[in-house]
XYZ file of C-alpha atoms in Angstrom:
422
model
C 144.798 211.723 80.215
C 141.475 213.651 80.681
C 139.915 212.883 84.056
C 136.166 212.702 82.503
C 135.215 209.289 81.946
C 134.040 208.028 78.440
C 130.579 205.514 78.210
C 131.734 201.862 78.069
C 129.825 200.897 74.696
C 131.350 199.538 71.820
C 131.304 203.112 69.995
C 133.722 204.191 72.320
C 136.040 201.510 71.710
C 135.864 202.405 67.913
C 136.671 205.699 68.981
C 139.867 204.464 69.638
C 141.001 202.029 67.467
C 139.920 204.854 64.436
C 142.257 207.233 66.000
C 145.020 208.212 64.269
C 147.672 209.353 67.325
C 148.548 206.097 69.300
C 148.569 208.167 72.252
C 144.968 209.600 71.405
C 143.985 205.520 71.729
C 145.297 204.996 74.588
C 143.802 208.065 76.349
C 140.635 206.850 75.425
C 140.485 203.685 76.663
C 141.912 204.800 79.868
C 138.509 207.087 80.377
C 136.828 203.901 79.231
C 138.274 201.763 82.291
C 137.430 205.043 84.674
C 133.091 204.211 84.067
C 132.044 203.124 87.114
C 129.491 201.304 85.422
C 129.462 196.994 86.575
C 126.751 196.158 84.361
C 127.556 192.795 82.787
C 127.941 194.759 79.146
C 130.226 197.469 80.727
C 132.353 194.662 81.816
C 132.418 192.887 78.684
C 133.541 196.531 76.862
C 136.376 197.228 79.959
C 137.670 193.625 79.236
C 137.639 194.544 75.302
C 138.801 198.326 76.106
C 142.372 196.378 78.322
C 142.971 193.835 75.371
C 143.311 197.074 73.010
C 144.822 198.970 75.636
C 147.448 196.027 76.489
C 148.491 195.871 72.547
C 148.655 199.824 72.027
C 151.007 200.325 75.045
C 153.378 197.533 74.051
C 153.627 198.840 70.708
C 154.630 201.886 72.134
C 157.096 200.087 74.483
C 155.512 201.692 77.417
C 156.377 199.389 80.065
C 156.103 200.955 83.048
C 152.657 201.646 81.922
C 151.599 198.360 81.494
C 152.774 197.729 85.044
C 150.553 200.636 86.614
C 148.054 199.238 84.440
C 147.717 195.838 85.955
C 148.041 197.803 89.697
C 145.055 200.021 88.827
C 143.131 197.362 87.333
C 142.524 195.525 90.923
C 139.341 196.782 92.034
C 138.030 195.871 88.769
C 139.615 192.037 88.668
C 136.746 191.911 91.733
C 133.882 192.334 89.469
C 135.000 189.440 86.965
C 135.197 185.736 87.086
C 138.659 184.695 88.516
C 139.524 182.769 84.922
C 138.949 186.134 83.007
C 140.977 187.704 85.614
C 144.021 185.522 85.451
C 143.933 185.853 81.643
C 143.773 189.556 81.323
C 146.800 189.331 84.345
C 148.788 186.829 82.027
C 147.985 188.603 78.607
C 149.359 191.941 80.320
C 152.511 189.957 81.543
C 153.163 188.331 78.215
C 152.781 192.426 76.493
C 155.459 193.569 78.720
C 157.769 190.278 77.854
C 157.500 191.328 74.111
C 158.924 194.868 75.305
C 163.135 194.582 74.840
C 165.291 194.950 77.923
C 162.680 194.418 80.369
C 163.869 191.339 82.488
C 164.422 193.488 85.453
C 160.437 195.007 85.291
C 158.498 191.722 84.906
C 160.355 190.206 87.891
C 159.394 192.865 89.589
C 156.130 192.957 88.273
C 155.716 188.922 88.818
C 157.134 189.516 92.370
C 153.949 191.908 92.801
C 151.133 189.617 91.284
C 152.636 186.723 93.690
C 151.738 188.914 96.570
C 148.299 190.301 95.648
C 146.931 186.800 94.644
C 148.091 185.054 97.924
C 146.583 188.573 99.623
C 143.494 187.391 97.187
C 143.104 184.098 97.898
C 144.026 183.372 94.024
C 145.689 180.020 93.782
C 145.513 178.910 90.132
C 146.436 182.430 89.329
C 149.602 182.358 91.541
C 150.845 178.523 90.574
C 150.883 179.946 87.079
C 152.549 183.768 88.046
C 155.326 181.605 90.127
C 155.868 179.450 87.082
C 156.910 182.561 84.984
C 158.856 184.426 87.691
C 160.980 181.269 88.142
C 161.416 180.781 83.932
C 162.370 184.593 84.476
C 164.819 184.278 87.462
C 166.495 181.609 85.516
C 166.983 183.769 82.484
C 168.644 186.110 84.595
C 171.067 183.399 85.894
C 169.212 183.693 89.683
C 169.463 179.699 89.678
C 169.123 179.177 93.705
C 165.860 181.157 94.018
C 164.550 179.805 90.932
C 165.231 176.428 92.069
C 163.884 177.298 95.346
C 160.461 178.495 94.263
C 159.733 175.199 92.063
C 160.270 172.852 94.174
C 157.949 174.296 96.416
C 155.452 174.780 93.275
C 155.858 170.792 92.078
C 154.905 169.829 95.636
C 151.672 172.281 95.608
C 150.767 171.091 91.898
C 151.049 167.448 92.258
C 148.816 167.898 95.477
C 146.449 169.558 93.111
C 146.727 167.225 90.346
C 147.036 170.302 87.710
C 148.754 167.951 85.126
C 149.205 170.879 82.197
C 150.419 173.324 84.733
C 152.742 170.410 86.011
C 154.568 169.538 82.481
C 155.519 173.192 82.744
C 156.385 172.851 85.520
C 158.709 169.760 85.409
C 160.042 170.765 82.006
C 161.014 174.201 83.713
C 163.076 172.355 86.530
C 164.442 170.101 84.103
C 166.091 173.202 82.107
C 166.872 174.743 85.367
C 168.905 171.235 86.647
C 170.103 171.361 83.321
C 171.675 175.243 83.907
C 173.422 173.985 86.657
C 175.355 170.753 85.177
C 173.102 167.905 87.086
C 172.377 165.753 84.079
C 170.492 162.582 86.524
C 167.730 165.508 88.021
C 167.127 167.183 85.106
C 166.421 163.577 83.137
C 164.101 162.854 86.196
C 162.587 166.181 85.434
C 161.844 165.787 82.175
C 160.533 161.799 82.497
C 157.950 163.344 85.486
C 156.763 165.441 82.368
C 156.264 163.099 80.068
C 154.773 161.299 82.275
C 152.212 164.031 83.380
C 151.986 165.015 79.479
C 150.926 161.288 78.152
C 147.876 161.273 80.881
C 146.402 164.751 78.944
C 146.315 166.497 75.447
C 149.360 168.334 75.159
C 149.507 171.286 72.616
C 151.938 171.216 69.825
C 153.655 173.447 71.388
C 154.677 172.257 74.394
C 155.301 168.498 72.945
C 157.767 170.310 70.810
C 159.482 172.330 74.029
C 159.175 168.356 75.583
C 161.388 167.267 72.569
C 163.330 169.944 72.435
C 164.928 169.063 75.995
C 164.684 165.476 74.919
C 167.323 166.712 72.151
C 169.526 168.542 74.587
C 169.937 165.927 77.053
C 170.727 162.967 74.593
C 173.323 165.167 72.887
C 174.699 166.268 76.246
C 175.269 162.327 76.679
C 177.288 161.707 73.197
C 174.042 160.259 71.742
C 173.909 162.443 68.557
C 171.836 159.799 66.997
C 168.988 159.805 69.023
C 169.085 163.485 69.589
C 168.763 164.020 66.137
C 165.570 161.853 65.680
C 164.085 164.450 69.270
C 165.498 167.457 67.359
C 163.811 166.559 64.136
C 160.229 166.275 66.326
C 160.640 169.594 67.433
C 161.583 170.971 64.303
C 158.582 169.670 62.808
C 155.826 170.867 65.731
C 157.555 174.335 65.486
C 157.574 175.043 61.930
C 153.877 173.742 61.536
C 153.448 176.516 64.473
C 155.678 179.544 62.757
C 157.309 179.702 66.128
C 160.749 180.991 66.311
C 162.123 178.412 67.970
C 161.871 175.980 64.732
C 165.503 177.881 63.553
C 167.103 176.678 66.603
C 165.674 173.210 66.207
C 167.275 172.766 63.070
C 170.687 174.270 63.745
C 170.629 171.318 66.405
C 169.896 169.149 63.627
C 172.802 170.458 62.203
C 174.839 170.173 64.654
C 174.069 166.335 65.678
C 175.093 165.732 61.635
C 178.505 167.297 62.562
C 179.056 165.542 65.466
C 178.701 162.251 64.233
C 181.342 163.142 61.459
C 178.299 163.720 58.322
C 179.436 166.615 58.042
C 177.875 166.365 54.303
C 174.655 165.854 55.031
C 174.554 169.237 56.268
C 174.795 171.059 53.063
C 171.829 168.228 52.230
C 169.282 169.641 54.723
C 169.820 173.344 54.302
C 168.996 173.162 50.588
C 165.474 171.156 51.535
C 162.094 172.601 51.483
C 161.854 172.857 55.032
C 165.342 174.482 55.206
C 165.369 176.594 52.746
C 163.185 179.140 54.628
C 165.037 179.486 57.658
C 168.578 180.437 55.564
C 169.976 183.068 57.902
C 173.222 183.372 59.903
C 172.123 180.480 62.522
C 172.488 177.922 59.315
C 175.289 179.517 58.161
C 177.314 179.584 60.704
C 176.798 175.800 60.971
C 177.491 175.083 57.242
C 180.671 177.137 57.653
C 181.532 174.475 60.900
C 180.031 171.198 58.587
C 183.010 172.353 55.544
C 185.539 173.254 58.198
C 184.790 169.728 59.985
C 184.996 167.708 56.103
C 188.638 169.846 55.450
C 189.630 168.886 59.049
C 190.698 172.657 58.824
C 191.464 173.827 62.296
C 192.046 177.313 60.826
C 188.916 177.613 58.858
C 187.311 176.358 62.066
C 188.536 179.272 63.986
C 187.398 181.743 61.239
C 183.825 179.954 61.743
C 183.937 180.847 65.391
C 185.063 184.428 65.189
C 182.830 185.020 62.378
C 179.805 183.483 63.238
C 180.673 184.354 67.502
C 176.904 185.488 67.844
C 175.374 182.047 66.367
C 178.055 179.692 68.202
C 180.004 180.848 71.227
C 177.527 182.687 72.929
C 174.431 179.492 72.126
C 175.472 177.677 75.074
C 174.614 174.122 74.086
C 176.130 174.586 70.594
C 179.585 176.496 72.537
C 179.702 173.137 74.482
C 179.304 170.835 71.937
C 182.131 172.549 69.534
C 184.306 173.142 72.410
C 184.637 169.294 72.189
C 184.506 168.576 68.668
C 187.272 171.158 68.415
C 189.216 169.810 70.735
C 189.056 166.225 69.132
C 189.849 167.535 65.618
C 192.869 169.374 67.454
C 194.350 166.252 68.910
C 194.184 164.548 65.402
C 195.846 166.831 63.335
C 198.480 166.914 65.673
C 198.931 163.019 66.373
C 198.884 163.067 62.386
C 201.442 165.752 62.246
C 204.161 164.380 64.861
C 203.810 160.678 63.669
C 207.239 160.610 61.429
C 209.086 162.325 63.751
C 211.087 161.598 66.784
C 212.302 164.903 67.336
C 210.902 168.188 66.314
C 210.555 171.575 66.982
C 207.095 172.692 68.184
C 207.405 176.090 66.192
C 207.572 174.098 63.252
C 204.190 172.204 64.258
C 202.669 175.587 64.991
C 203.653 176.384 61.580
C 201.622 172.999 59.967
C 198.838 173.728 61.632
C 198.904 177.427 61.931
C 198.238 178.151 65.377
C 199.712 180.273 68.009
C 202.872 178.203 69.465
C 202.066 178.277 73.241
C 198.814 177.205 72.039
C 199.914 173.972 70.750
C 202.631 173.441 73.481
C 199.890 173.759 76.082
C 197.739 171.025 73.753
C 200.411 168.885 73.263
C 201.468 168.831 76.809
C 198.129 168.278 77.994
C 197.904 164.894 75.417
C 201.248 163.820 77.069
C 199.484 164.037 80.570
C 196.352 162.448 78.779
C 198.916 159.139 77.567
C 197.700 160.197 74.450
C 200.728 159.876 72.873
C 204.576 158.954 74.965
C 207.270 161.782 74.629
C 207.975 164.922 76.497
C 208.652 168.645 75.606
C 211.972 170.006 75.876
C 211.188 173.569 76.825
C 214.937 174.801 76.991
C 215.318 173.311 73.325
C 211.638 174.190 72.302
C 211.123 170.766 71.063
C 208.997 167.991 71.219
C 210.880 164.265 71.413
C 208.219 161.464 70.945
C 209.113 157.866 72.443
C 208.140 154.416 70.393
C 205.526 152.758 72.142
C 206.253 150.761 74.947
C 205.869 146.756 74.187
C 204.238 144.924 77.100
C 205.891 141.762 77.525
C 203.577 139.073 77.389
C 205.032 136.857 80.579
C 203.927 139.333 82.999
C 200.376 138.700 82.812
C 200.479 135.402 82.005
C 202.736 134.755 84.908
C 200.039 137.121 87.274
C 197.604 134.596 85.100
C 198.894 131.375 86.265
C 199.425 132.715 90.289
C 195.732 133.349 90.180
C 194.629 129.932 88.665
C 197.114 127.662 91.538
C 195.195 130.122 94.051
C 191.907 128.743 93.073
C 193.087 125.357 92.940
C 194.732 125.542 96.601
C 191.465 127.105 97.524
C 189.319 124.045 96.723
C 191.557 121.684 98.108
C 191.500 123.078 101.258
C 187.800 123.379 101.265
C 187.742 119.284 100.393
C 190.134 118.228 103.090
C 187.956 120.689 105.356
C 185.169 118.709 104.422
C 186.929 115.069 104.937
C 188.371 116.224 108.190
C 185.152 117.063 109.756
């Protein structure tokens, strides 16, 4: 980088975006940002001159670069209006998120900007800079700091009355409640956003985050149905949008379908207009789970899983979800299998259902403990012997029945001759 400094005029900014070396670019609007011109045109060409600058150096995945960037651009934050300043900050930030594998450099970099705009003075710059680093520390699985710094940011915000800051806010601490399995905060969470979110305009995008989490919640609670309906809102705000997220909103779709056995319908909604141009391995790895679910295959289910591992085991919510649904379809085959039998070996119910066999002694134990069904396993034999239901005989409870009634009845007769006594 050449230590003479260039004129801040628009020619000099054509200068670079003509250049043919991405590296050439970049040098030149470096020498642009060293004019120590402040004229209110020279700023106007150094904010133009970072914008270019920003988008060159994240094409070039030059991280670090952006970081030193936003350091040495602090003396000139002091000439601008404090908005322009916390957009340029959050435009850099957002350049350096776009870069792969650098988690571990915007913390640090969001750590810094915390510090410099307290130093500053620069609250509506720091509520927001907070907001990412906690989104980012709970991404990385830091859940007790994360949790630590927004509750101390929903207390500042709500003082402030910042209601589009706060439903990012509240949504953020919902996902973050939701991380850590407590279902009841992270439904207050997300109500306090809707709330804040119905007293403003909320952009598309967001309402579609909103119903996103909606989605997850209701599914987390068994109700598929209404999930579906949150999951279909989403779907809709995102794919209006182009935003990436619209693919996951659908396999959620797909998955609701699944778990409320229509199964079929899945095949349905792949092959629609909407679906149709987000065919990939995400909505094929749940079509493979919809036809494994309609064979009640447990064997082509497990094929699903290894193949499709990416798409399924490692998307947490969908992992969960057909953790359970396996489970389910695991314990029917196998009630269905054992049914005419009173005694049988549990290799040859390994062999039906063509699983490992300590797998399905371990399952069918665990349904014994569960009163599933009655029997026992015979582990010296390697058998399973199932018992006939036990019949409750009826006098029992009717005899309990009758007890309880001649209780009540000696209870108000001795509240009547209380009564005539006195």
């Amino acid at each position: 980088m050449s230590s003479s400094y260039l004129p801040a005029t628009t020619e000099s900014i054509s200068q670079a975006l003509e250049a043919k070396d991405p590296n050439e670019a970049i040098s030149i609007l470096y020498r642009v940002l060293e004019n120590p011109s402040s004229s209110p045109e020279a700023l106007r060409i150094k904010e133009q001159a970072i914008t270019n600058l920003s988008n060159f150096l994240r094409q070039e995945n030059r991280a670090e670069d952006l970081r030193g960037l936003l350091t040495q651009l602090r003396p000139f934050f002091a000439l601008i209006p404090k908005a322009k300043t916390a957009k340029i900050v959050r435009g850099i930030i957002d350049a350096v998120a776009k870069i792969p594998g650098t988690s571990d450099l915007q913390i640090t970099l969001c750590r810094e900007m915390v510090q410099w705009t307290r130093a500053e003075k620069r609250t509506f710059l720091r509520q927001r800079v907070e907001a990412r680093l906690a989104s980012l520390l709970m991404e990385s699985k830091e859940y007790s700091e994360a949790l630590t710094l927004i509750t101390n940011l929903v207390k500042e915000v709500r003082r402030l009355d910042d209601k589009l800051l706060l439903v990012d806010i509240d949504l953020l601490e919902s996902k973050l409640h939701f991380s850590l399995r407590n279902l009841p905060k992270a439904k207050a969470a997300l109500t306090a956003a809707r709330t804040a979110a119905n007293a403003i305009y909320v952009p598309p995008a967001q309402q579609g985050t909103i119903d996103l989490q909606s989605g997850i919640l209701h599914a987390e609670e068994k109700d598929y149905k209404t999930a579906y309906s949150y999951f279909f809102e989403a779907f809709e705000s995102f794919n209006a949008l182009e935003d990436p997220r619209a693919v996951f909103s659908l396999k959620y779709m797909l998955l609701c379908k699944i778990m409320v056995s229509q199964a079929d319908d899945v095949a349905g909604i792949i092959s629609s207009k909407a679906g149709l141009q987000y065919v990939g391995p995400e909505l094929d790895a749940m079509k493979a789970v919809a036809d494994a679910h309609s064979k009640r295959s447990l064997k082509s289910f497990e094929i699903a899983l290894r193949n499709y591992k990416a798409q399924l085991e490692e998307d947490p919510i969908v992992h969960r979800h057909l953790s359970s649904l396996y489970d389910t379809l695991l314990e029917q085959n196998l009630c269905r299998l054992i049914e005419p039998f009173s005694r049988v070996e549990i290799a040859h119910i390994a062999e039906l259902i063509e699983l490992p066999v300590d797998h399905v002694e371990k399952k069918l134990s665990q349904m014994i403990l569960d009163k599933k069904f009655a029997g026992t396993l015979d582990q010296g034999a390697g058998c399973l012997i199932i018992f006939d239901d036990p019949k409750t005989d009826a006098i029992y409870p009717a005899t309990l029945e009758t007890i309880s009634n001649m209780g009540k009845v000696v209870d108000s007769l001795f509240v009547r001759s209380a009564k005539i006594m006195a």
